[in-house]
Amino acid sequence: MDSLQKTENQEVSQEQIILDAASKVFMRKGYEGARMQEIADEAGINKALLHYYFRSKELLFHHIFRQSFRSFWPSIEPVLYKADSDIRSVIKAMVYGYANLLEKMPYLPNFIINEINRDPAKVAGLIQDAGIKPEMVVSAFERAMNKGEIVRMDPRELIVNIIGLCVFPVITRPLLGTLLYHEKHAYEQFLQSRKETACEFICRAVCLNFAAKSDF
Amino acid sequence: MDSLQKTENQEVSQEQIILDAASKVFMRKGYEGARMQEIADEAGINKALLHYYFRSKELLFHHIFRQSFRSFWPSIEPVLYKADSDIRSVIKAMVYGYANLLEKMPYLPNFIINEINRDPAKVAGLIQDAGIKPEMVVSAFERAMNKGEIVRMDPRELIVNIIGLCVFPVITRPLLGTLLYHEKHAYEQFLQSRKETACEFICRAVCLNFAAKSDF
DNA sequence: GTCTATAAAGAGATAGAC
DNA sequence: GTCTATCTCTTTATAGAC
């Protein structure tokens, strides 16, 4: 009773503070690289408390990973499902959606890729658990691609291409930043302007290059 | 003296066997996830021998990582440097070059990305050490892009896009295979046909869509 | 609920026989 | 060069006081 009140009076629960700290550390270091001590430090509490709340590193990690996994699949912007959306709007929504997500969580893609590599078998369960319905996104693309004179291609491949073009420059930032742009700032600038240029690149690739460019 | 002869008589040196085993394990599990015991098992030898040959896990890892790092930057197909290569040939060489590399070493990109995330500061040293000259590739692209009526874009961005389109579907295979293609085989087939479709996608994006398609 | 102290297991590294 | 046995340190996890 007393403990319940205590929890309610806090702005954020101790549990949430731990989850935030764990998320930060796991995302950055991965499961193997993360240390319970570092998570405790980040949360400003004692190591033993982590076990009190989440029993084991494995369980704490699962909490983080499941909730991270949900955010990676496009949280299905309304525009995707408007029946009359054209492919240009759909592409734009997708690119900007990912760009915004990645600004907030740049380590998310790598985090997910690594964990799925560590245990590929659990992918199916994760998808089900997260309530992800890929068919809806695919069919939204299919519908939009059937309007206008668009090049014929598998909508799934277009989706892979879009996500890849958004994600790749972010996860390779330290490498390509130095390799091609020589300094951090130039690459950050590139990532900024890229929202537009990626849209243009993709639209041209689906043969929309001669449509109005003004709305970019 | 005796030991030297012994080494020469072997088809592959013990050192090379260890390097191969270590490469396999490190690529798959990363530095943190790899275990010296697993490397020893993979090499069919004892754990202590690893230390005899390479002193520490850290040093062994560095050997592997440096040599891996070299192979990631396009090993600069001759076609890139032929003065009269058109952009279509350059794109094709790049895409097929990476496709072949990734067939042999599918875990390479993730391996490199992870390690560079673990210690971004060392990128510059690695590039220098590997003797990578990005300017040569960039200028090869620039030259090729100045022929024909190509859309104006930063050659570096085109390079990022090409590599991303090649790499992303491979490193997300377990995820996207299940999510979009529902079975392993369908995704493998997609990756096969993708060599061509990726070329087409990119060429269209640089406005080569109306040029002859027959040579694909 | 939160802490300190400590147990238990894991993993890298070394010693020393052969 | 190669092995077995062992040391040492790190890290997860628990016990128990408050």
GROMACS .gro file of C-alpha atoms (C1' of nucleotides) in nm:
model
  468
    1MET     CA    1   0.000   0.000   0.000
    2ASP     CA    2   0.268   0.238   0.106
    3SER     CA    3   0.490   0.131  -0.180
    4LEU     CA    4   0.211   0.182  -0.426
    5GLN     CA    5   0.157   0.539  -0.315
    6LYS     CA    6   0.525   0.600  -0.334
    7THR     CA    7   0.530   0.480  -0.690
    8GLU     CA    8   0.235   0.692  -0.786
    9ASN     CA    9   0.388   1.002  -0.639
   10GLN     CA   10   0.700   0.974  -0.846
   11GLU     CA   11   0.698   1.142  -1.182
   12VAL     CA   12   0.845   0.835  -1.349
   13SER     CA   13   0.859   0.498  -1.180
   14GLN     CA   14   1.186   0.341  -1.082
   15GLU     CA   15   1.105   0.066  -1.329
   16GLN     CA   16   1.086   0.318  -1.612
   17ILE     CA   17   1.411   0.481  -1.510
   18ILE     CA   18   1.578   0.142  -1.529
   19LEU     CA   19   1.424   0.065  -1.866
   20ASP     CA   20   1.544   0.394  -2.008
   21ALA     CA   21   1.895   0.338  -1.879
   22ALA     CA   22   1.902  -0.020  -2.004
   23SER     CA   23   1.775   0.088  -2.343
   24LYS     CA   24   2.053   0.340  -2.376
   25VAL     CA   25   2.325   0.093  -2.284
   26PHE     CA   26   2.192  -0.210  -2.473
   27MET     CA   27   2.135  -0.010  -2.791
   28ARG     CA   28   2.485   0.126  -2.785
   29LYS     CA   29   2.673  -0.187  -2.676
   30GLY     CA   30   2.452  -0.481  -2.767
   31TYR     CA   31   2.366  -0.769  -2.538
   32GLU     CA   32   2.716  -0.910  -2.511
   33GLY     CA   33   2.888  -0.575  -2.475
   34ALA     CA   34   2.650  -0.431  -2.216
   35ARG     CA   35   2.732  -0.453  -1.845
   36MET     CA   36   2.478  -0.456  -1.568
   37GLN     CA   37   2.705  -0.222  -1.374
   38GLU     CA   38   2.693   0.032  -1.653
   39ILE     CA   39   2.315   0.016  -1.666
   40ALA     CA   40   2.298   0.065  -1.290
   41ASP     CA   41   2.530   0.364  -1.311
   42GLU     CA   42   2.327   0.512  -1.594
   43ALA     CA   43   2.010   0.472  -1.385
   44GLY     CA   44   2.182   0.610  -1.078
   45ILE     CA   45   2.104   0.307  -0.867
   46ASN     CA   46   2.261  -0.008  -0.737
   47LYS     CA   47   2.332  -0.315  -0.945
   48ALA     CA   48   2.130  -0.538  -0.714
   49LEU     CA   49   1.818  -0.336  -0.784
   50LEU     CA   50   1.828  -0.433  -1.147
   51HIS     CA   51   1.790  -0.794  -1.042
   52TYR     CA   52   1.521  -0.704  -0.795
   53TYR     CA   53   1.312  -0.550  -1.071
   54PHE     CA   54   1.399  -0.770  -1.369
   55ARG     CA   55   1.555  -1.082  -1.223
   56SER     CA   56   1.826  -1.129  -1.488
   57LYS     CA   57   2.015  -0.953  -1.763
   58GLU     CA   58   1.843  -1.176  -2.016
   59LEU     CA   59   1.495  -1.075  -1.902
   60LEU     CA   60   1.579  -0.707  -1.883
   61PHE     CA   61   1.717  -0.728  -2.232
   62HIS     CA   62   1.403  -0.891  -2.364
   63HIS     CA   63   1.191  -0.608  -2.231
   64ILE     CA   64   1.407  -0.356  -2.413
   65PHE     CA   65   1.434  -0.552  -2.730
   66ARG     CA   66   1.066  -0.622  -2.773
   67GLN     CA   67   0.970  -0.263  -2.731
   68SER     CA   68   1.251  -0.153  -2.964
   69PHE     CA   69   1.146  -0.401  -3.226
   70ARG     CA   70   0.800  -0.251  -3.248
   71SER     CA   71   0.927   0.091  -3.341
   72PHE     CA   72   1.133  -0.025  -3.631
   73TRP     CA   73   0.855  -0.128  -3.865
   74PRO     CA   74   0.689   0.185  -3.999
   75SER     CA   75   0.433   0.281  -3.742
   76ILE     CA   76   0.209   0.306  -4.033
   77GLU     CA   77   0.157   0.662  -4.107
   78PRO     CA   78  -0.200   0.743  -4.194
   79VAL     CA   79  -0.096   0.844  -4.544
   80LEU     CA   80   0.001   0.485  -4.619
   81TYR     CA   81  -0.357   0.378  -4.576
   82LYS     CA   82  -0.542   0.660  -4.737
   83ALA     CA   83  -0.703   0.484  -5.028
   84ASP     CA   84  -0.615   0.757  -5.274
   85SER     CA   85  -0.251   0.816  -5.179
   86ASP     CA   86  -0.020   0.824  -5.476
   87ILE     CA   87   0.316   0.652  -5.468
   88ARG     CA   88   0.501   0.980  -5.433
   89SER     CA   89   0.322   1.057  -5.106
   90VAL     CA   90   0.378   0.706  -4.982
   91ILE     CA   91   0.750   0.724  -5.054
   92LYS     CA   92   0.774   1.063  -4.892
   93ALA     CA   93   0.589   0.947  -4.581
   94MET     CA   94   0.815   0.646  -4.551
   95VAL     CA   95   1.141   0.836  -4.597
   96TYR     CA   96   1.050   1.116  -4.358
   97GLY     CA   97   0.909   0.869  -4.109
   98TYR     CA   98   1.237   0.679  -4.096
   99ALA     CA   99   1.449   0.992  -4.101
  100ASN     CA  100   1.268   1.121  -3.793
  101LEU     CA  101   1.286   0.787  -3.618
  102LEU     CA  102   1.657   0.758  -3.686
  103GLU     CA  103   1.728   1.106  -3.563
  104LYS     CA  104   1.587   1.003  -3.230
  105MET     CA  105   1.726   0.648  -3.228
  106PRO     CA  106   2.029   0.620  -3.455
  107TYR     CA  107   2.144   0.293  -3.301
  108LEU     CA  108   1.810   0.117  -3.334
  109PRO     CA  109   1.868  -0.057  -3.670
  110ASN     CA  110   2.205  -0.198  -3.574
  111PHE     CA  111   2.066  -0.309  -3.241
  112ILE     CA  112   1.789  -0.505  -3.406
  113ILE     CA  113   2.009  -0.651  -3.677
  114ASN     CA  114   2.261  -0.774  -3.422
  115GLU     CA  115   2.011  -0.932  -3.193
  116ILE     CA  116   1.835  -1.108  -3.478
  117ASN     CA  117   2.169  -1.240  -3.594
  118ARG     CA  118   2.232  -1.370  -3.248
  119ASP     CA  119   1.912  -1.572  -3.261
  120PRO     CA  120   1.740  -1.572  -3.601
  121ALA     CA  121   1.489  -1.832  -3.491
  122LYS     CA  122   1.294  -1.590  -3.280
  123VAL     CA  123   1.205  -1.352  -3.562
  124ALA     CA  124   0.867  -1.506  -3.628
  125GLY     CA  125   0.767  -1.484  -3.264
  126LEU     CA  126   0.875  -1.122  -3.245
  127ILE     CA  127   0.672  -1.024  -3.547
  128GLN     CA  128   0.364  -1.190  -3.408
  129ASP     CA  129   0.424  -1.045  -3.063
  130ALA     CA  130   0.461  -0.692  -3.199
  131GLY     CA  131   0.143  -0.726  -3.399
  132ILE     CA  132   0.319  -0.630  -3.719
  133LYS     CA  133   0.116  -0.674  -4.035
  134PRO     CA  134   0.354  -0.645  -4.329
  135GLU     CA  135   0.077  -0.727  -4.575
  136MET     CA  136  -0.093  -0.397  -4.498
  137VAL     CA  137   0.213  -0.194  -4.587
  138VAL     CA  138   0.281  -0.406  -4.894
  139SER     CA  139  -0.072  -0.372  -5.021
  140ALA     CA  140  -0.071   0.001  -4.953
  141PHE     CA  141   0.235   0.023  -5.176
  142GLU     CA  142   0.077  -0.199  -5.435
  143ARG     CA  143  -0.233   0.016  -5.449
  144ALA     CA  144  -0.035   0.337  -5.480
  145MET     CA  145   0.191   0.185  -5.744
  146ASN     CA  146  -0.104   0.099  -5.959
  147LYS     CA  147  -0.185   0.466  -6.003
  148GLY     CA  148   0.003   0.663  -6.266
  149GLU     CA  149   0.259   0.527  -6.508
  150ILE     CA  150   0.497   0.360  -6.269
  151VAL     CA  151   0.767   0.115  -6.358
  152ARG     CA  152   0.670  -0.241  -6.276
  153MET     CA  153   0.852  -0.377  -5.976
  154ASP     CA  154   0.780  -0.591  -5.674
  155PRO     CA  155   0.642  -0.361  -5.403
  156ARG     CA  156   0.838  -0.556  -5.145
  157GLU     CA  157   1.161  -0.476  -5.323
  158LEU     CA  158   1.070  -0.110  -5.330
  159ILE     CA  159   1.008  -0.124  -4.956
  160VAL     CA  160   1.346  -0.289  -4.896
  161ASN     CA  161   1.513  -0.024  -5.108
  162ILE     CA  162   1.349   0.265  -4.929
  163ILE     CA  163   1.430   0.138  -4.582
  164GLY     CA  164   1.783   0.053  -4.688
  165LEU     CA  165   1.843   0.397  -4.834
  166CYS     CA  166   1.722   0.555  -4.511
  167VAL     CA  167   1.901   0.326  -4.269
  168PHE     CA  168   2.235   0.255  -4.432
  169PRO     CA  169   2.382   0.606  -4.423
  170VAL     CA  170   2.296   0.629  -4.054
  171ILE     CA  171   2.445   0.300  -3.938
  172THR     CA  172   2.763   0.362  -4.137
  173ARG     CA  173   2.797   0.721  -4.026
  174PRO     CA  174   3.133   0.692  -3.847
  175LEU     CA  175   3.279   0.499  -4.138
  176LEU     CA  176   3.141   0.683  -4.440
  177GLY     CA  177   3.162   1.014  -4.261
  178THR     CA  178   3.538   0.982  -4.248
  179LEU     CA  179   3.581   0.790  -4.571
  180LEU     CA  180   3.379   1.013  -4.804
  181TYR     CA  181   3.308   1.335  -4.618
  182HIS     CA  182   3.628   1.371  -4.417
  183GLU     CA  183   3.459   1.548  -4.130
  184LYS     CA  184   3.170   1.495  -3.898
  185HIS     CA  185   2.990   1.814  -3.984
  186ALA     CA  186   2.982   1.757  -4.357
  187TYR     CA  187   2.822   1.419  -4.305
  188GLU     CA  188   2.560   1.556  -4.067
  189GLN     CA  189   2.473   1.812  -4.329
  190PHE     CA  190   2.450   1.538  -4.589
  191LEU     CA  191   2.210   1.343  -4.368
  192GLN     CA  192   1.995   1.652  -4.330
  193SER     CA  193   1.962   1.732  -4.699
  194ARG     CA  194   1.927   1.364  -4.769
  195LYS     CA  195   1.564   1.350  -4.669
  196GLU     CA  196   1.488   1.536  -4.987
  197THR     CA  197   1.751   1.385  -5.212
  198ALA     CA  198   1.658   1.032  -5.109
  199CYS     CA  199   1.295   1.101  -5.200
  200GLU     CA  200   1.404   1.234  -5.535
  201PHE     CA  201   1.635   0.941  -5.597
  202ILE     CA  202   1.362   0.689  -5.521
  203CYS     CA  203   1.097   0.872  -5.717
  204ARG     CA  204   1.320   0.886  -6.020
  205ALA     CA  205   1.388   0.516  -5.979
  206VAL     CA  206   1.019   0.441  -6.004
  207CYS     CA  207   1.006   0.668  -6.307
  208LEU     CA  208   0.844   0.967  -6.151
  209ASN     CA  209   1.129   1.187  -6.259
  210PHE     CA  210   0.923   1.396  -6.496
  211ALA     CA  211   0.644   1.466  -6.254
  212ALA     CA  212   0.637   1.794  -6.067
  213LYS     CA  213   0.937   1.829  -5.841
  214SER     CA  214   0.815   2.143  -5.674
  215ASP     CA  215   0.657   1.972  -5.379
  216PHE     CA  216   0.988   1.851  -5.244
  217MET     CA  217   6.499  -2.475  -3.813
  218ASP     CA  218   6.303  -2.788  -3.763
  219SER     CA  219   5.993  -2.588  -3.692
  220LEU     CA  220   6.038  -2.389  -4.008
  221GLN     CA  221   6.055  -2.702  -4.222
  222LYS     CA  222   5.754  -2.837  -4.047
  223THR     CA  223   5.563  -2.523  -4.131
  224GLU     CA  224   5.671  -2.533  -4.492
  225ASN     CA  225   5.564  -2.892  -4.530
  226GLN     CA  226   5.212  -2.820  -4.420
  227GLU     CA  227   4.964  -2.719  -4.684
  228VAL     CA  228   4.840  -2.434  -4.471
  229SER     CA  229   5.026  -2.309  -4.168
  230GLN     CA  230   4.884  -2.347  -3.822
  231GLU     CA  231   4.874  -1.972  -3.805
  232GLN     CA  232   4.649  -1.957  -4.108
  233ILE     CA  233   4.419  -2.223  -3.970
  234ILE     CA  234   4.378  -2.015  -3.658
  235LEU     CA  235   4.316  -1.699  -3.857
  236ASP     CA  236   4.049  -1.870  -4.062
  237ALA     CA  237   3.878  -2.006  -3.753
  238ALA     CA  238   3.900  -1.673  -3.574
  239SER     CA  239   3.762  -1.493  -3.877
  240LYS     CA  240   3.463  -1.722  -3.885
  241VAL     CA  241   3.382  -1.678  -3.517
  242PHE     CA  242   3.454  -1.305  -3.489
  243MET     CA  243   3.252  -1.224  -3.800
  244ARG     CA  244   2.955  -1.415  -3.672
  245LYS     CA  245   2.966  -1.312  -3.305
  246GLY     CA  246   3.161  -0.988  -3.292
  247TYR     CA  247   3.441  -0.912  -3.049
  248GLU     CA  248   3.233  -0.920  -2.733
  249GLY     CA  249   3.035  -1.225  -2.828
  250ALA     CA  250   3.326  -1.436  -2.949
  251ARG     CA  251   3.490  -1.686  -2.715
  252MET     CA  252   3.850  -1.799  -2.740
  253GLN     CA  253   3.731  -2.150  -2.663
  254GLU     CA  254   3.500  -2.143  -2.965
  255ILE     CA  255   3.780  -2.026  -3.190
  256ALA     CA  256   4.004  -2.303  -3.061
  257ASP     CA  257   3.731  -2.562  -3.123
  258GLU     CA  258   3.672  -2.427  -3.472
  259ALA     CA  259   4.045  -2.454  -3.544
  260GLY     CA  260   4.062  -2.799  -3.388
  261ILE     CA  261   4.331  -2.700  -3.143
  262ASN     CA  262   4.376  -2.601  -2.783
  263LYS     CA  263   4.289  -2.268  -2.631
  264ALA     CA  264   4.643  -2.212  -2.510
  265LEU     CA  265   4.778  -2.229  -2.864
  266LEU     CA  266   4.581  -1.922  -2.959
  267HIS     CA  267   4.775  -1.729  -2.701
  268TYR     CA  268   5.098  -1.885  -2.812
  269TYR     CA  269   5.046  -1.756  -3.166
  270PHE     CA  270   4.868  -1.428  -3.105
  271ARG     CA  271   4.928  -1.344  -2.742
  272SER     CA  272   4.581  -1.207  -2.667
  273LYS     CA  273   4.224  -1.198  -2.790
  274GLU     CA  274   4.262  -0.831  -2.866
  275LEU     CA  275   4.564  -0.886  -3.092
  276LEU     CA  276   4.406  -1.180  -3.269
  277PHE     CA  277   4.100  -0.972  -3.332
  278HIS     CA  278   4.302  -0.688  -3.477
  279HIS     CA  279   4.461  -0.919  -3.731
  280ILE     CA  280   4.121  -1.035  -3.844
  281PHE     CA  281   3.963  -0.695  -3.845
  282ARG     CA  282   4.231  -0.519  -4.042
  283GLN     CA  283   4.229  -0.774  -4.316
  284SER     CA  284   3.849  -0.775  -4.323
  285PHE     CA  285   3.838  -0.400  -4.344
  286ARG     CA  286   4.042  -0.397  -4.661
  287SER     CA  287   3.797  -0.612  -4.851
  288PHE     CA  288   3.499  -0.395  -4.783
  289TRP     CA  289   3.592  -0.093  -4.987
  290PRO     CA  290   3.545  -0.182  -5.353
  291SER     CA  291   3.864  -0.350  -5.460
  292ILE     CA  292   3.842  -0.118  -5.745
  293GLU     CA  293   3.748  -0.310  -6.046
  294PRO     CA  294   3.945  -0.208  -6.349
  295VAL     CA  295   3.631  -0.079  -6.511
  296LEU     CA  296   3.611   0.199  -6.254
  297TYR     CA  297   3.933   0.342  -6.382
  298LYS     CA  298   3.897   0.302  -6.750
  299ALA     CA  299   3.888   0.658  -6.867
  300ASP     CA  300   3.598   0.601  -7.100
  301SER     CA  301   3.367   0.398  -6.874
  302ASP     CA  302   3.012   0.524  -6.875
  303ILE     CA  303   2.814   0.550  -6.555
  304ARG     CA  304   2.607   0.246  -6.641
  305SER     CA  305   2.917   0.025  -6.651
  306VAL     CA  306   3.046   0.176  -6.332
  307ILE     CA  307   2.719   0.110  -6.151
  308LYS     CA  308   2.706  -0.242  -6.282
  309ALA     CA  309   3.065  -0.315  -6.178
  310MET     CA  310   2.998  -0.182  -5.832
  311VAL     CA  311   2.674  -0.374  -5.780
  312TYR     CA  312   2.809  -0.703  -5.908
  313GLY     CA  313   3.133  -0.654  -5.719
  314TYR     CA  314   2.949  -0.617  -5.390
  315ALA     CA  315   2.702  -0.892  -5.469
  316ASN     CA  316   2.988  -1.136  -5.522
  317LEU     CA  317   3.172  -1.019  -5.213
  318LEU     CA  318   2.860  -1.054  -4.999
  319GLU     CA  319   2.786  -1.400  -5.128
  320LYS     CA  320   3.122  -1.508  -4.993
  321MET     CA  321   3.116  -1.294  -4.679
  322PRO     CA  322   2.761  -1.208  -4.579
  323TYR     CA  323   2.856  -1.110  -4.225
  324LEU     CA  324   3.133  -0.873  -4.329
  325PRO     CA  325   2.936  -0.546  -4.333
  326ASN     CA  326   2.780  -0.599  -3.994
  327PHE     CA  327   3.115  -0.702  -3.854
  328ILE     CA  328   3.275  -0.380  -3.969
  329ILE     CA  329   2.987  -0.159  -3.863
  330ASN     CA  330   2.986  -0.307  -3.515
  331GLU     CA  331   3.355  -0.275  -3.458
  332ILE     CA  332   3.362   0.081  -3.579
  333ASN     CA  333   3.079   0.160  -3.344
  334ARG     CA  334   3.277   0.007  -3.063
  335ASP     CA  335   3.562   0.247  -3.132
  336PRO     CA  336   3.486   0.516  -3.390
  337ALA     CA  337   3.812   0.697  -3.323
  338LYS     CA  338   4.020   0.439  -3.504
  339VAL     CA  339   3.851   0.478  -3.842
  340ALA     CA  340   4.106   0.723  -3.976
  341GLY     CA  341   4.394   0.494  -3.886
  342LEU     CA  342   4.225   0.197  -4.047
  343ILE     CA  343   4.167   0.379  -4.373
  344GLN     CA  344   4.527   0.489  -4.388
  345ASP     CA  345   4.653   0.146  -4.290
  346ALA     CA  346   4.445  -0.024  -4.558
  347GLY     CA  347   4.571   0.216  -4.819
  348ILE     CA  348   4.219   0.311  -4.920
  349LYS     CA  349   4.192   0.602  -5.158
  350PRO     CA  350   3.829   0.710  -5.168
  351GLU     CA  351   3.907   1.004  -5.395
  352MET     CA  352   3.993   0.766  -5.677
  353VAL     CA  353   3.653   0.600  -5.665
  354VAL     CA  354   3.474   0.931  -5.623
  355SER     CA  355   3.653   1.086  -5.917
  356ALA     CA  356   3.590   0.778  -6.129
  357PHE     CA  357   3.221   0.825  -6.060
  358GLU     CA  358   3.245   1.196  -6.127
  359ARG     CA  359   3.409   1.137  -6.462
  360ALA     CA  360   3.155   0.877  -6.566
  361MET     CA  361   2.866   1.093  -6.451
  362ASN     CA  362   2.980   1.377  -6.671
  363LYS     CA  363   2.914   1.169  -6.980
  364GLY     CA  364   2.560   1.152  -7.113
  365GLU     CA  365   2.262   1.336  -6.977
  366ILE     CA  366   2.274   1.231  -6.616
  367VAL     CA  367   2.086   1.389  -6.334
  368ARG     CA  368   2.304   1.613  -6.124
  369MET     CA  369   2.387   1.463  -5.788
  370ASP     CA  370   2.682   1.437  -5.555
  371PRO     CA  371   2.886   1.134  -5.665
  372ARG     CA  372   2.947   1.048  -5.303
  373GLU     CA  373   2.576   1.023  -5.239
  374LEU     CA  374   2.541   0.793  -5.536
  375ILE     CA  375   2.817   0.574  -5.394
  376VAL     CA  376   2.647   0.561  -5.055
  377ASN     CA  377   2.320   0.467  -5.223
  378ILE     CA  378   2.473   0.190  -5.430
  379ILE     CA  379   2.656   0.031  -5.141
  380GLY     CA  380   2.351   0.064  -4.921
  381LEU     CA  381   2.124  -0.100  -5.175
  382CYS     CA  382   2.368  -0.389  -5.203
  383VAL     CA  383   2.442  -0.434  -4.836
  384PHE     CA  384   2.114  -0.368  -4.662
  385PRO     CA  385   1.915  -0.663  -4.798
  386VAL     CA  386   2.196  -0.897  -4.696
  387ILE     CA  387   2.244  -0.780  -4.340
  388THR     CA  388   1.870  -0.781  -4.278
  389ARG     CA  389   1.814  -1.117  -4.442
  390PRO     CA  390   1.680  -1.304  -4.138
  391LEU     CA  391   1.446  -1.017  -4.057
  392LEU     CA  392   1.316  -0.912  -4.396
  393GLY     CA  393   1.317  -1.269  -4.520
  394THR     CA  394   1.055  -1.357  -4.263
  395LEU     CA  395   0.879  -1.023  -4.260
  396LEU     CA  396   0.828  -0.974  -4.632
  397TYR     CA  397   0.905  -1.303  -4.801
  398HIS     CA  398   0.778  -1.548  -4.542
  399GLU     CA  399   1.031  -1.814  -4.629
  400LYS     CA  400   1.403  -1.848  -4.662
  401HIS     CA  401   1.399  -1.969  -5.020
  402ALA     CA  402   1.194  -1.683  -5.158
  403TYR     CA  403   1.437  -1.434  -5.010
  404GLU     CA  404   1.741  -1.614  -5.150
  405GLN     CA  405   1.576  -1.600  -5.489
  406PHE     CA  406   1.510  -1.230  -5.441
  407LEU     CA  407   1.877  -1.171  -5.359
  408GLN     CA  408   1.976  -1.355  -5.674
  409SER     CA  409   1.756  -1.162  -5.913
  410ARG     CA  410   1.838  -0.847  -5.724
  411LYS     CA  411   2.175  -0.804  -5.890
  412GLU     CA  412   1.988  -0.706  -6.202
  413THR     CA  413   1.696  -0.525  -6.048
  414ALA     CA  414   1.924  -0.318  -5.825
  415CYS     CA  415   2.121  -0.208  -6.133
  416GLU     CA  416   1.801  -0.113  -6.306
  417PHE     CA  417   1.671   0.071  -6.002
  418ILE     CA  418   1.989   0.274  -5.969
  419CYS     CA  419   2.019   0.347  -6.338
  420ARG     CA  420   1.664   0.473  -6.348
  421ALA     CA  421   1.738   0.690  -6.047
  422VAL     CA  422   2.019   0.860  -6.234
  423CYS     CA  423   1.786   0.902  -6.528
  424LEU     CA  424   1.922   0.632  -6.751
  425ASN     CA  425   1.583   0.469  -6.773
  426PHE     CA  426   1.538   0.546  -7.138
  427ALA     CA  427   1.872   0.415  -7.247
  428ALA     CA  428   1.901   0.066  -7.388
  429LYS     CA  429   1.806  -0.194  -7.128
  430SER     CA  430   1.915  -0.490  -7.333
  431ASP     CA  431   2.258  -0.522  -7.181
  432PHE     CA  432   2.119  -0.613  -6.842
  433DG     C1'  433   1.280  -0.095  -0.185
  434DT     C1'  434   1.753  -0.019  -0.148
  435DC     C1'  435   2.193  -0.107  -0.004
  436DT     C1'  436   2.667  -0.390   0.101
  437DA     C1'  437   2.894  -0.798   0.078
  438DT     C1'  438   2.971  -1.217  -0.130
  439DA     C1'  439   2.890  -1.636  -0.384
  440DA     C1'  440   2.926  -1.879  -0.832
  441DA     C1'  441   3.041  -1.913  -1.290
  442DG     C1'  442   3.277  -1.769  -1.699
  443DA     C1'  443   3.658  -1.631  -1.977
  444DG     C1'  444   4.121  -1.468  -2.084
  445DA     C1'  445   4.577  -1.563  -1.987
  446DT     C1'  446   4.992  -1.819  -1.803
  447DA     C1'  447   5.296  -2.211  -1.613
  448DG     C1'  448   5.509  -2.599  -1.696
  449DA     C1'  449   5.528  -3.088  -1.861
  450DC     C1'  450   5.612  -3.327  -2.283
  451DG     C1'  451   5.472  -2.650  -3.084
  452DT     C1'  452   5.114  -2.849  -2.827
  453DC     C1'  453   4.888  -3.000  -2.439
  454DT     C1'  454   4.671  -3.002  -1.927
  455DA     C1'  455   4.610  -2.768  -1.526
  456DT     C1'  456   4.555  -2.355  -1.297
  457DC     C1'  457   4.552  -1.859  -1.191
  458DT     C1'  458   4.322  -1.421  -1.196
  459DC     C1'  459   3.991  -1.108  -1.303
  460DT     C1'  460   3.541  -0.993  -1.454
  461DT     C1'  461   3.058  -1.029  -1.440
  462DT     C1'  462   2.616  -1.206  -1.323
  463DA     C1'  463   2.341  -1.317  -0.953
  464DT     C1'  464   2.203  -1.385  -0.461
  465DA     C1'  465   2.192  -1.330   0.065
  466DG     C1'  466   2.087  -1.065   0.414
  467DA     C1'  467   2.102  -0.619   0.685
  468DC     C1'  468   1.845  -0.195   0.710
   0.00000   0.00000   0.00000
